[in-house]
Amino acid sequence: MSRVLDDCKHQCPDVFSACVVTRAMAARGLDSDVPLNDTFLAQPTVVEDPSLQSPVGEPKTVNAVFDSNCGSIPTSEESDKFDACSWTELFMISREELIHKQTMNSTLEPLVSNALSKEKSDEMSHYFMQDGLLCRQFVHRQGTFSNTVMQVVVPHRFRKAVLDLAHTGLAGHTGVRKTCDRIVRRFFWPRLKRDVASYVKSCHVCQMTAKPNQRMPVAPLQPIPVMSNPSEHLIVDCVGPLPRSKAGHSFLLTVMCQATRYPAAYPLRSITTKSVLKALVNFTSTFGIPKVIQSDQGSNFMSKQFSRALRQLKARHNISSAHHPQSQGALERFHQTLKSLLRSYWVELGSDWEEGLPCLLLASREVVQESMGFSPKQLVFGHSVRGLPAVLADEWCNAATSFWAFSPTNVLDYVSGFRYRLYEARAAATRKLGKAQSKMRCLFNRKAKHRSFEPGEKVLALLPLLHSHFQAKFCGPYEVVKCLPDYNYLLSTPDRRKKVQVCHINLLKSYAVPDPSTPVGLIASLPAEGAFGSSAVTVDGESGCLGSDEIDEVGCVHHRQS
């Protein structure tokens, strides 16, 4: 380090002493009074390039070169559009420089001329000059109280910095009304409210940390198809970790028939792809091989081993959009019921949850589904199961003479009656479920709003954060790569583990990109209404699934085949 200082001292003996400030000098404030008049810093820089010689043969200075290349030095207002200062530099702006910027601002010329004239119009009567500084008289009202304050009219170059000072950092990133109220107490410029609204809307921090009272409009409800054949469309998911059972199980694989809402749950030690496939074999051995299996984007369901097993079974894999549980609303609702049953069982009996799981599944299968009007057992097997209430009734009454006993019949009549009862039950369940979905759709769509994004548009995605509640809830901004069916979008997420991700529109909101080249105060060619302001400022259950043919092995999504 000492060798570097010695080299600097030999190369620049005139200024090296001025560049060294000791702690004692800094304490006495001597560093601000260092004379530089006799050094090369006070001399114009000479360009030695022969190609830049003036006509008289004298070398040009840097300013002369700038004039010859650019024609002329840009005016103050033109340079202010692209040379906005930061809010920390505001405190180094002198009064004389502020007055100079006001006089060089074309939008403030009518205000300056009117303030200097003796005959003032009624619209601009509240503008005046105070020792050459353009100011404005403003009546600030707070409830029944009001006081007159003096506002400094801010030129173009300093408006962005004033907005930063009143909104960012310790200002707390308040909304439009509070930010505007904080500014109008001391400052003003034409179209102030419009500039504040545009600034707050494009603030990156405000967009990343949504306010508690701000909610994104939801997309219209897209009901799942009412009814298909039983066990053709399965919904699978994993639950856990749960308290370890005596058998060492901590997880559950849940399976539900989309048509009949028939649930099943299989205890697992782990939720690897291999253990999940073994549990699915147990289900298919009873109900047959499905045509469609729907799951979320868990790693065990997205693995190559799981996809290979489905291809061998000729079953299509439908993948729900990320972090959108409404895509599997029926199964997610069953999870809530199952957890409540397990909790009640443990509180009442204190036994191992796995021991009571079969009986609890029976209880959930035999009760009538409100949206369908039948129990899952009736829609699958065509008759009600004999539970504990039926056992008690048979004990109290003579089963042979009771009015609910079936009359003896042959096999052919029983099969014919069974098929008829099963057909009528499924038809009635389809009608009732359709009515329930229509009612839900009408209620849900009252607050829904049609939104859409185009490829290339910037959006913020509501993705889960694992560590701190103080971190931003929204992630991004990300770019929309492709539009997919059912209000789904493919996003480019380079900062996450999955470089591309499918998200539902309810998790997305548009990102307003701040444009640093747009000067504040000239945001848009808006009507001239209020161009000079006024004396008082006042600011008044969804389907989101993708087919397996839409996602290849590297996670890229393609258009769905019609």
Tab-separated table of C-alpha atoms in Angstrom, residues 117-283:
chain	number	residue	atom	x	y	z
A	117	SER	CA	-46.875	39.902	-13.653
A	118	LYS	CA	-49.068	42.286	-11.727
A	119	GLU	CA	-52.294	41.030	-13.316
A	120	LYS	CA	-52.779	37.398	-12.330
A	121	SER	CA	-55.483	35.082	-13.592
A	122	ASP	CA	-57.837	33.477	-11.099
A	123	GLU	CA	-56.510	30.006	-11.940
A	124	MET	CA	-52.908	30.886	-11.055
A	125	SER	CA	-53.478	33.559	-8.455
A	126	HIS	CA	-51.933	31.384	-5.741
A	127	TYR	CA	-48.471	31.291	-7.420
A	128	PHE	CA	-45.914	33.884	-6.280
A	129	MET	CA	-42.176	34.553	-6.263
A	130	GLN	CA	-40.193	34.582	-3.037
A	131	ASP	CA	-36.747	36.042	-3.641
A	132	GLY	CA	-36.714	34.570	-7.149
A	133	LEU	CA	-38.064	31.145	-6.102
A	134	LEU	CA	-41.403	30.079	-7.579
A	135	CYS	CA	-43.779	29.025	-4.812
A	136	ARG	CA	-47.439	28.241	-4.394
A	137	GLN	CA	-49.903	29.060	-1.656
A	138	PHE	CA	-51.834	26.000	-0.549
A	139	VAL	CA	-54.669	25.551	1.945
A	140	HIS	CA	-54.167	22.203	3.683
A	141	ARG	CA	-57.361	20.890	5.240
A	142	GLN	CA	-57.540	18.261	7.984
A	143	GLY	CA	-61.114	17.654	9.032
A	144	THR	CA	-62.540	20.935	10.277
A	145	PHE	CA	-59.078	22.513	10.599
A	146	SER	CA	-57.129	24.170	7.796
A	147	ASN	CA	-53.855	26.018	7.533
A	148	THR	CA	-52.094	27.798	4.715
A	149	VAL	CA	-48.700	26.429	3.727
A	150	MET	CA	-46.125	27.457	1.151
A	151	GLN	CA	-45.201	24.894	-1.498
A	152	VAL	CA	-42.022	24.952	-3.545
A	153	VAL	CA	-42.729	24.297	-7.227
A	154	VAL	CA	-40.373	21.463	-8.221
A	155	PRO	CA	-38.805	21.352	-11.725
A	156	HIS	CA	-38.501	18.190	-13.788
A	157	ARG	CA	-35.106	17.008	-12.660
A	158	PHE	CA	-35.955	16.871	-8.969
A	159	ARG	CA	-39.464	15.390	-9.134
A	160	LYS	CA	-38.364	11.763	-9.212
A	161	ALA	CA	-36.125	12.381	-6.203
A	162	VAL	CA	-38.968	14.048	-4.282
A	163	LEU	CA	-41.174	11.049	-5.023
A	164	ASP	CA	-38.450	8.703	-3.770
A	165	LEU	CA	-38.050	10.764	-0.616
A	166	ALA	CA	-41.796	10.751	0.113
A	167	HIS	CA	-42.444	7.095	-0.716
A	168	THR	CA	-39.428	4.779	-0.379
A	169	GLY	CA	-37.186	3.847	2.520
A	170	LEU	CA	-38.282	5.204	5.875
A	171	ALA	CA	-41.382	6.699	4.247
A	172	GLY	CA	-42.854	3.211	4.448
A	173	HIS	CA	-44.045	2.740	0.859
A	174	THR	CA	-47.452	4.193	1.617
A	175	GLY	CA	-50.265	4.360	-0.910
A	176	VAL	CA	-51.165	7.063	-3.393
A	177	ARG	CA	-53.202	9.197	-1.013
A	178	LYS	CA	-50.682	9.249	1.838
A	179	THR	CA	-47.712	9.767	-0.468
A	180	CYS	CA	-49.488	12.652	-2.165
A	181	ASP	CA	-50.449	14.158	1.191
A	182	ARG	CA	-46.828	13.944	2.352
A	183	ILE	CA	-45.628	15.806	-0.761
A	184	VAL	CA	-48.245	18.572	-0.944
A	185	ARG	CA	-47.323	19.756	2.540
A	186	ARG	CA	-44.089	21.204	1.097
A	187	PHE	CA	-43.893	20.700	-2.688
A	188	PHE	CA	-45.985	20.927	-5.832
A	189	TRP	CA	-45.750	20.614	-9.602
A	190	PRO	CA	-48.330	20.337	-12.402
A	191	ARG	CA	-50.084	16.951	-12.614
A	192	LEU	CA	-48.747	15.961	-9.213
A	193	LYS	CA	-51.499	13.466	-8.418
A	194	ARG	CA	-51.091	11.666	-11.746
A	195	ASP	CA	-47.348	11.395	-11.253
A	196	VAL	CA	-47.781	10.012	-7.727
A	197	ALA	CA	-50.346	7.453	-8.894
A	198	SER	CA	-48.102	6.280	-11.739
A	199	TYR	CA	-45.040	6.165	-9.472
A	200	VAL	CA	-46.728	4.124	-6.739
A	201	LYS	CA	-48.233	1.750	-9.298
A	202	SER	CA	-44.804	0.995	-10.781
A	203	CYS	CA	-42.944	0.814	-7.446
A	204	HIS	CA	-41.126	-2.534	-7.370
A	205	VAL	CA	-41.249	-2.959	-3.581
A	206	CYS	CA	-44.974	-2.176	-3.410
A	207	GLN	CA	-45.697	-4.722	-6.120
A	208	MET	CA	-43.618	-7.394	-4.407
A	209	THR	CA	-45.206	-6.811	-0.976
A	210	ALA	CA	-48.927	-6.513	-1.584
A	211	LYS	CA	-50.936	-4.565	0.968
A	212	PRO	CA	-53.190	-6.614	3.271
A	213	ASN	CA	-56.366	-5.014	1.930
A	214	GLN	CA	-55.459	-5.541	-1.716
A	215	ARG	CA	-56.720	-8.741	-3.316
A	216	MET	CA	-56.194	-9.921	-6.841
A	217	PRO	CA	-59.414	-10.493	-8.789
A	218	VAL	CA	-60.058	-14.186	-9.282
A	219	ALA	CA	-60.781	-15.764	-12.634
A	220	PRO	CA	-64.258	-17.157	-13.360
A	221	LEU	CA	-64.886	-20.625	-11.998
A	222	GLN	CA	-64.255	-23.519	-14.364
A	223	PRO	CA	-66.234	-26.527	-13.020
A	224	ILE	CA	-64.831	-30.016	-13.412
A	225	PRO	CA	-66.914	-32.322	-15.677
A	226	VAL	CA	-69.844	-33.604	-13.661
A	227	MET	CA	-69.716	-37.365	-14.107
A	228	SER	CA	-67.699	-40.058	-15.824
A	229	ASN	CA	-67.638	-43.801	-15.382
A	230	PRO	CA	-66.553	-44.940	-11.906
A	231	SER	CA	-62.816	-45.469	-11.372
A	232	GLU	CA	-61.901	-44.044	-14.794
A	233	HIS	CA	-60.579	-40.748	-13.422
A	234	LEU	CA	-58.576	-40.934	-10.186
A	235	ILE	CA	-57.183	-38.070	-8.109
A	236	VAL	CA	-54.129	-38.924	-5.999
A	237	ASP	CA	-52.195	-36.966	-3.393
A	238	CYS	CA	-50.033	-37.443	-0.310
A	239	VAL	CA	-50.730	-36.386	3.282
A	240	GLY	CA	-48.105	-36.003	5.971
A	241	PRO	CA	-45.938	-36.229	7.838
A	242	LEU	CA	-48.287	-37.523	10.537
A	243	PRO	CA	-47.317	-38.802	14.007
A	244	ARG	CA	-45.492	-42.091	13.517
A	245	SER	CA	-47.821	-45.038	14.006
A	246	LYS	CA	-46.916	-48.308	15.730
A	247	ALA	CA	-46.266	-49.841	12.317
A	248	GLY	CA	-43.837	-47.029	11.479
A	249	HIS	CA	-46.092	-45.203	9.017
A	250	SER	CA	-45.987	-41.391	8.843
A	251	PHE	CA	-47.685	-40.647	5.517
A	252	LEU	CA	-50.890	-41.405	3.652
A	253	LEU	CA	-51.513	-41.855	-0.047
A	254	THR	CA	-55.073	-40.717	-0.711
A	255	VAL	CA	-56.984	-41.798	-3.812
A	256	MET	CA	-60.423	-40.567	-4.864
A	257	CYS	CA	-62.679	-41.473	-7.770
A	258	GLN	CA	-63.583	-38.226	-9.487
A	259	ALA	CA	-67.011	-39.523	-10.571
A	260	THR	CA	-68.315	-41.055	-7.330
A	261	ARG	CA	-66.127	-39.272	-4.728
A	262	TYR	CA	-65.173	-42.705	-3.362
A	263	PRO	CA	-62.082	-42.193	-1.130
A	264	ALA	CA	-59.246	-44.498	-0.150
A	265	ALA	CA	-56.160	-43.969	2.014
A	266	TYR	CA	-53.040	-46.145	2.315
A	267	PRO	CA	-50.461	-45.708	5.133
A	268	LEU	CA	-46.860	-45.344	3.932
A	269	ARG	CA	-43.469	-45.104	5.587
A	270	SER	CA	-42.247	-42.771	2.844
A	271	ILE	CA	-43.777	-41.122	-0.191
A	272	THR	CA	-41.229	-42.224	-2.743
A	273	THR	CA	-42.381	-43.132	-6.227
A	274	LYS	CA	-41.920	-46.840	-5.532
A	275	SER	CA	-44.106	-46.830	-2.400
A	276	VAL	CA	-46.773	-44.716	-4.131
A	277	LEU	CA	-46.975	-47.145	-7.054
A	278	LYS	CA	-47.334	-50.123	-4.699
A	279	ALA	CA	-50.289	-48.452	-2.984
A	280	LEU	CA	-51.899	-47.646	-6.347
A	281	VAL	CA	-51.645	-51.325	-7.291
A	282	ASN	CA	-53.735	-52.171	-4.209
A	283	PHE	CA	-56.444	-49.770	-5.357
